[in-house]
Short mmCIF file of C-alpha atoms (C1' of nucleotides) and ligand atoms in Angstrom, two decimals:
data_model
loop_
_atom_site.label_atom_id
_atom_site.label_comp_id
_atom_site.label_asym_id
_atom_site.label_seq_id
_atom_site.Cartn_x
_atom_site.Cartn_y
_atom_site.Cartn_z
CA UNK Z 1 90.55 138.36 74.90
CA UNK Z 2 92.64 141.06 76.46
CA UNK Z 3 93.59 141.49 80.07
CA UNK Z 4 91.96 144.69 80.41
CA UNK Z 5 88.77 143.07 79.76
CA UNK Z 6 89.21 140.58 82.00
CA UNK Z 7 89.69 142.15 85.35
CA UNK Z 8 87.19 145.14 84.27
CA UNK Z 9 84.43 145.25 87.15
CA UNK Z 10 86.57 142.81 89.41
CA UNK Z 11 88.00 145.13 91.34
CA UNK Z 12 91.57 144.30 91.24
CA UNK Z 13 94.77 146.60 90.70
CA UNK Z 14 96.60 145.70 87.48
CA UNK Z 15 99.84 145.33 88.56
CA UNK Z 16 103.17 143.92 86.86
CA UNK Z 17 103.03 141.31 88.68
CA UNK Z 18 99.59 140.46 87.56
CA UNK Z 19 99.90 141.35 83.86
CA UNK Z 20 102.79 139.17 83.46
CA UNK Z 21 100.74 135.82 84.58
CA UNK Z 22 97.82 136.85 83.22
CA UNK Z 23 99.65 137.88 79.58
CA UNK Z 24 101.07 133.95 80.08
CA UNK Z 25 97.67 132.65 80.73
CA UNK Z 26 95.78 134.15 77.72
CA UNK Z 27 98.14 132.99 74.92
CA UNK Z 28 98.61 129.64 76.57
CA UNK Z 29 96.99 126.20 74.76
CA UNK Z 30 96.91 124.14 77.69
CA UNK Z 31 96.94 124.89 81.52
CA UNK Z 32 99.99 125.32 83.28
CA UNK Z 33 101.47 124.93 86.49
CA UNK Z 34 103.84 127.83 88.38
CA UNK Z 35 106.69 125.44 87.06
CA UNK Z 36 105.91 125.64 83.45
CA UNK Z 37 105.45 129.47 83.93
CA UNK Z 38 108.20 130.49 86.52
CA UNK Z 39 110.87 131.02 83.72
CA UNK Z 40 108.57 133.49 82.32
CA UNK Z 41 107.69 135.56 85.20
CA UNK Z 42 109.67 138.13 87.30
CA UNK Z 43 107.79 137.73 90.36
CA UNK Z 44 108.50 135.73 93.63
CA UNK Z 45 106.84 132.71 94.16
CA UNK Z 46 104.80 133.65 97.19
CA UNK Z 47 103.71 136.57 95.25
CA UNK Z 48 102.80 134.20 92.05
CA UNK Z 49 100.76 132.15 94.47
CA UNK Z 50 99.24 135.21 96.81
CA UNK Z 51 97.79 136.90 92.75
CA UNK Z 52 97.09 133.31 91.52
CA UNK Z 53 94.70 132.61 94.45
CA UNK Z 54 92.92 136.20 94.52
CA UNK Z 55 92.46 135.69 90.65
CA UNK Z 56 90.23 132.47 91.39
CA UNK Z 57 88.32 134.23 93.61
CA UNK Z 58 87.55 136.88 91.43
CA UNK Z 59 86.67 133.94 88.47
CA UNK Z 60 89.37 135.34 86.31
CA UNK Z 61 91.63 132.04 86.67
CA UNK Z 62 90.42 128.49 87.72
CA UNK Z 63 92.59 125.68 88.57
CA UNK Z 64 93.17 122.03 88.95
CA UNK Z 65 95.09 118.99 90.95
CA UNK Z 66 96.77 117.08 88.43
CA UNK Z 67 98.56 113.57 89.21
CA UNK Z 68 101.61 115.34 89.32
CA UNK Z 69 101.03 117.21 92.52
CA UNK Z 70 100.61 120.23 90.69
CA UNK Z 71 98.18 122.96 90.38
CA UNK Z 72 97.20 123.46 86.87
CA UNK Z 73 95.79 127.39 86.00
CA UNK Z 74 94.02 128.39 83.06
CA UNK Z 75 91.76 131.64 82.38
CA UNK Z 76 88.36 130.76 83.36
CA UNK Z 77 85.82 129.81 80.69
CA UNK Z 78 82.58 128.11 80.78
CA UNK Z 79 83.65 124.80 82.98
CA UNK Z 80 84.99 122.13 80.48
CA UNK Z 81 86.67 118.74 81.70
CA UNK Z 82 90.18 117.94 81.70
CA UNK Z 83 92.21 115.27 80.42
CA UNK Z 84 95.45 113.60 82.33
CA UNK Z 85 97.74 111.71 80.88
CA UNK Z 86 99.12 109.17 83.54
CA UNK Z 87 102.23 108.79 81.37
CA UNK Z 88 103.27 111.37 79.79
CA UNK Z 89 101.83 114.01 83.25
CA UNK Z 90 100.73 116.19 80.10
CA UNK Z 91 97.15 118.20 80.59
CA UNK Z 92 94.87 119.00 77.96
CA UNK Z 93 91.39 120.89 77.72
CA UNK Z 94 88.38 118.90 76.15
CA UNK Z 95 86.29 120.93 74.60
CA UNK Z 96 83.59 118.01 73.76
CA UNK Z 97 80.45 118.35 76.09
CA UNK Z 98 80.11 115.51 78.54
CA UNK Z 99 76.96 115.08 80.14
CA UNK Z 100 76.70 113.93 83.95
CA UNK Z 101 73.96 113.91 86.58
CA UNK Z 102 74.15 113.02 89.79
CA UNK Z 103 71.31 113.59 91.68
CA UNK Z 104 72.09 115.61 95.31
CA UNK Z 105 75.76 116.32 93.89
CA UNK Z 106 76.77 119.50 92.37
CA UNK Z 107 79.65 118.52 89.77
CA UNK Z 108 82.01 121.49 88.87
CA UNK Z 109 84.79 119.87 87.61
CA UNK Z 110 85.40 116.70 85.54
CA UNK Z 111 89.22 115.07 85.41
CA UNK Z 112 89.30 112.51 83.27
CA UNK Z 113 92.58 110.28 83.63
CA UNK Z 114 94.49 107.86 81.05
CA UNK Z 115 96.80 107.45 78.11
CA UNK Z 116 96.70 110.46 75.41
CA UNK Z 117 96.49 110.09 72.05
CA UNK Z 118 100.32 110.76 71.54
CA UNK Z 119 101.27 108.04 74.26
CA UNK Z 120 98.32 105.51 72.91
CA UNK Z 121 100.45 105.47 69.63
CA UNK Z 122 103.58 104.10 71.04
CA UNK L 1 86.47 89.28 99.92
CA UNK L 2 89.79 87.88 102.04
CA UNK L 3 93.17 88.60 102.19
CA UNK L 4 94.65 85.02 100.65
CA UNK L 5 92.55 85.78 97.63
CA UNK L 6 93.98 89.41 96.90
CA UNK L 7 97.38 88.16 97.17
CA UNK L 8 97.01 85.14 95.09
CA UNK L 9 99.33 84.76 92.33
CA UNK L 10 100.82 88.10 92.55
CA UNK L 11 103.79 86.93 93.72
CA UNK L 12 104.34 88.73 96.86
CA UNK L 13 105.34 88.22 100.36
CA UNK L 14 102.34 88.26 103.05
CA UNK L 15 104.28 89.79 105.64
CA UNK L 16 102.64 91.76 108.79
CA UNK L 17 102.47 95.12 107.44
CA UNK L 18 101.37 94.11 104.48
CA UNK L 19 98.34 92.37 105.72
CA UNK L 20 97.17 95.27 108.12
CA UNK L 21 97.31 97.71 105.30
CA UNK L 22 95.10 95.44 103.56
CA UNK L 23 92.91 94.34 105.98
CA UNK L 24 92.64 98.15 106.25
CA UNK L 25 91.50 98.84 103.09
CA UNK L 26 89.12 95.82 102.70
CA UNK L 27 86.66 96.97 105.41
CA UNK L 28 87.14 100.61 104.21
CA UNK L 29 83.98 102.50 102.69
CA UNK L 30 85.74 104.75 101.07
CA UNK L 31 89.07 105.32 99.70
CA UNK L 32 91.48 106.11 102.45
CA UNK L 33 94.81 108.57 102.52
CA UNK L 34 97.73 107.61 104.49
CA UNK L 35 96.29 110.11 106.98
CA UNK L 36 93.19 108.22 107.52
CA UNK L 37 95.31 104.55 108.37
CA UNK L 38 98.21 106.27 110.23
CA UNK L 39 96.32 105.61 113.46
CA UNK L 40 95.60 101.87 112.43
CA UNK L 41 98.90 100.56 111.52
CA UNK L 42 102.09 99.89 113.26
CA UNK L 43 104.91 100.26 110.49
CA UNK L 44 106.37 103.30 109.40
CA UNK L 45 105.36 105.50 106.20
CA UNK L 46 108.43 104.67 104.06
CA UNK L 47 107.42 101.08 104.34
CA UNK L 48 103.46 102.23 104.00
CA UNK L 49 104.10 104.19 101.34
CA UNK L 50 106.83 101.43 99.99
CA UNK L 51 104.14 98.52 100.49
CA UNK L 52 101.44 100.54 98.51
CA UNK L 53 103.17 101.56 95.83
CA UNK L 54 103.74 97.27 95.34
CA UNK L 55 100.06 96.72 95.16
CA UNK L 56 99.54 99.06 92.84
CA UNK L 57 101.87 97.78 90.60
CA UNK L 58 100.27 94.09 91.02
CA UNK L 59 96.64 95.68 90.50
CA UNK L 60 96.13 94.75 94.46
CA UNK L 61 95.63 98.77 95.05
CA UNK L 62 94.67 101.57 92.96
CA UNK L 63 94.64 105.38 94.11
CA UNK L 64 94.17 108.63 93.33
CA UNK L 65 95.01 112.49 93.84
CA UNK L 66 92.38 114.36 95.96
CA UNK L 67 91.59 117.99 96.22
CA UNK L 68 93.42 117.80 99.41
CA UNK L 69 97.05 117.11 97.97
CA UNK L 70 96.69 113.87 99.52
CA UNK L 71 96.27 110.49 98.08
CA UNK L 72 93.68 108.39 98.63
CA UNK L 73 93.35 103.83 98.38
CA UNK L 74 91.37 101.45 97.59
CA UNK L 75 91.31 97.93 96.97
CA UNK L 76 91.38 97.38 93.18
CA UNK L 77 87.89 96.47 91.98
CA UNK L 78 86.72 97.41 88.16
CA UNK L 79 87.09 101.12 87.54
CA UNK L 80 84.72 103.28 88.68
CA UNK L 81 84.73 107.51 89.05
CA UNK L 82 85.24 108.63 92.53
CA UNK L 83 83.50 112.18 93.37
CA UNK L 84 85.80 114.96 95.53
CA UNK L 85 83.81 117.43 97.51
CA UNK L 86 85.63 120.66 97.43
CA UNK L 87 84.06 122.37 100.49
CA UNK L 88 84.62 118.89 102.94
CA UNK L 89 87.34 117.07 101.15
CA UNK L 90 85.35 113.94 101.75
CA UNK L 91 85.80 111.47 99.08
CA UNK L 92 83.42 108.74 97.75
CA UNK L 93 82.58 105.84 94.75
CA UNK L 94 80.26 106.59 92.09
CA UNK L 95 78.91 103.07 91.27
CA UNK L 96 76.72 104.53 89.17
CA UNK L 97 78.27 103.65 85.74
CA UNK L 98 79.19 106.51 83.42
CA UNK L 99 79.37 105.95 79.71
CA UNK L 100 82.36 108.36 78.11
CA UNK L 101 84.47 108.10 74.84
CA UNK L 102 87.20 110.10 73.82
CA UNK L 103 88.25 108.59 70.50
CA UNK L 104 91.99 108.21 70.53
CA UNK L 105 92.49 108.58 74.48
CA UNK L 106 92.08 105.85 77.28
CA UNK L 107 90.34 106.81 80.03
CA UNK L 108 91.36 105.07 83.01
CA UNK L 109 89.86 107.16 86.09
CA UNK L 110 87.16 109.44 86.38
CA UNK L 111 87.04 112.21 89.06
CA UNK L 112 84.12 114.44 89.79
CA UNK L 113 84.86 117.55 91.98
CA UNK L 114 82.03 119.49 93.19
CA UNK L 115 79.67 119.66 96.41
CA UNK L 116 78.95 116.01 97.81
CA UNK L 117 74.86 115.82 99.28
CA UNK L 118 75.51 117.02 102.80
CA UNK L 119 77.47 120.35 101.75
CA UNK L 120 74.51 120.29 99.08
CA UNK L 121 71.94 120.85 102.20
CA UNK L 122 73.89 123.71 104.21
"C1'" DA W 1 102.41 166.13 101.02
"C1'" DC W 2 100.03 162.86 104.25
"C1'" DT W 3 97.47 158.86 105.36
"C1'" DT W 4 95.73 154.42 104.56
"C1'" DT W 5 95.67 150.25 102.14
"C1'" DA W 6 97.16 146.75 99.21
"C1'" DA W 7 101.27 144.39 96.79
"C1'" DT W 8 105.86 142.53 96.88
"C1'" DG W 9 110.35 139.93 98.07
"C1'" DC W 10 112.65 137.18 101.03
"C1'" DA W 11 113.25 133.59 104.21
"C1'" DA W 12 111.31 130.37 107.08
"C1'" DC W 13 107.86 127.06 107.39
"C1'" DT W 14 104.48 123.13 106.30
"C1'" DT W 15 103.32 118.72 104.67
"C1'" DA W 16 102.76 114.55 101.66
"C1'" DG W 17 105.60 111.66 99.96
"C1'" DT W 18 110.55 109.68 98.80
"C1'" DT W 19 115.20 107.86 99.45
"C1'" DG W 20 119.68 106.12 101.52
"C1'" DC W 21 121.29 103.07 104.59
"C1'" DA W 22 121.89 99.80 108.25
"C1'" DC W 23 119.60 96.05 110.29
"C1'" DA W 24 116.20 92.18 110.22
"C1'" DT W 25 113.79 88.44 108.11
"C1'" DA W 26 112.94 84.97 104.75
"C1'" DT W 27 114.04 81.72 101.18
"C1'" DA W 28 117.44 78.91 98.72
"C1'" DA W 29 121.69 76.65 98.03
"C1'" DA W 30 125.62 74.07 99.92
"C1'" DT G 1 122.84 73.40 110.03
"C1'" DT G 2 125.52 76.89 108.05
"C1'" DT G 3 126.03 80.25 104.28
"C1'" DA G 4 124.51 83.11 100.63
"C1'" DT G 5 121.16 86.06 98.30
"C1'" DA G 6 117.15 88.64 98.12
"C1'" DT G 7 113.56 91.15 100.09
"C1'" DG G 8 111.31 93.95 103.87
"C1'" DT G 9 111.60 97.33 107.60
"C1'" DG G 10 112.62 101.52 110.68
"C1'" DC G 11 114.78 105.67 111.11
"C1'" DA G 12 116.37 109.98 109.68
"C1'" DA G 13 117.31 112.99 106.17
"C1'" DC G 14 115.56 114.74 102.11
"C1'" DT G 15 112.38 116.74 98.25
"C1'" DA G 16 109.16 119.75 96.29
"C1'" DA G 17 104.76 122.34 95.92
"C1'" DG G 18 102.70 125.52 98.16
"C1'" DT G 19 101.98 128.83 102.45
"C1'" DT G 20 102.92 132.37 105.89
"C1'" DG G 21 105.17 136.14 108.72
"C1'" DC G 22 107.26 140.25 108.30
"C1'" DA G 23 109.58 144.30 106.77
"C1'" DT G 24 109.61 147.22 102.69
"C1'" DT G 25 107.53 149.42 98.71
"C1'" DA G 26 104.12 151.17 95.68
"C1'" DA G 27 99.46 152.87 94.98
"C1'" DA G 28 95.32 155.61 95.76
"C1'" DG G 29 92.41 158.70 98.18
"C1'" DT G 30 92.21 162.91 100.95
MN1 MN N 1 90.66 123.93 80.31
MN1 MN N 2 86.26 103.60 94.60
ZN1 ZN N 3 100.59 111.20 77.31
ZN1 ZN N 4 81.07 117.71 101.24
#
DNA sequence: ACTTTAATGCAACTTAGTTGCACATATAAA
DNA sequence: TTTATATGTGCAACTAAGTTGCATTAAAGT
């Protein structure tokens, strides 16, 4: 996956800016928030936000309220739920299919919340 | 379901705020944000926000994180998911029970995000 | 080069929730 | 009934994630 490829046909300018959150995006494992990715970044905040936002609309990022108060951004793939861990605030992607109806509801987004497997152990 | 019985053996002072939060949230339909009681209660947030933050430790309360930023209360009952509409914000229970295993991680809260049945008909 | 439009940085703002502190209330001991 | 100790409350100041207004800059299209 290369950023090229992503924004192709969306009608967005490549800038710096938007190379440098995108570049963070694709090689990260798990979503992050603007404070796991501000060290990282050269841009202003309100500039982070302002690309972040326009990205979603285009469906090249989607994003996430975690317990934490904070947004959680990841490159958008076919919809997948999320885990929470209520201790440890981490955030992972689960990959395993859950099925859910709900007849007259539209579900885009699963959170699951509880222990991970790391704070389970202890 | 009555106040006396909520607070039974939890080892807490019944004092006046602490009953019209609760007498709040018993006769609730849905899970309620600070925002939605404001107008119903006489003390001030800190000791709202002080008061709920007890319950929730004794299992009176339990809440979550909306779509909204804002957090939302109910009065503890077993767990059950609680669906988010992201065009209306509204907020509801799913009694509907919904069977999920993640080997390794304890799920403790489920939240749907998606279209609720009247943004479903627009 | 000139015009038009979109992107950026900075500072000020918004808003849900938190915290420090003085005062009030309740319970327990003397 | 007084005194001590703990707990609850209101108020104001604070925190922190995210937003917005505005002046400046960088692109693109002509
Ligand atoms: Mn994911
Ligand atoms: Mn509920
Ligand atoms: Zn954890
Ligand atoms: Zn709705």
């Amino acid at each position: 996956m290369d950023i090229e490829n992503l924004v192709k046909e969306k009608d967005i300018k490549l800038t710096t800016a938007r190379t440098e959150i995108l570049e963070k995006l694709i090689h990260a494992k798990k979503p992050l928030s603007y404070d796991d990715i501000k060290k990282d970044i050269s841009m202003d905040k309100a500039t982070f936000y302002r690309n972040i936002t326009k990205f979603e609309k285009k469906m090249i990022v989607n994003s996430f309220e975690s317990n934490d108060k904070k947004r959680y951004f990841e490159i958008f793939e076919s919809p997948h739920p999320h885990f929470v861990c209520v201790v440890c605030d981490s955030v992972e992607c689960i990959k395993k299919h859950l099925e859910f109806k709900l007849s007259g509801y539209t579900i885009e987004n699963i959170i699951l919340k509880g222990k991970c497997k790391k704070c389970n152990q202890i």
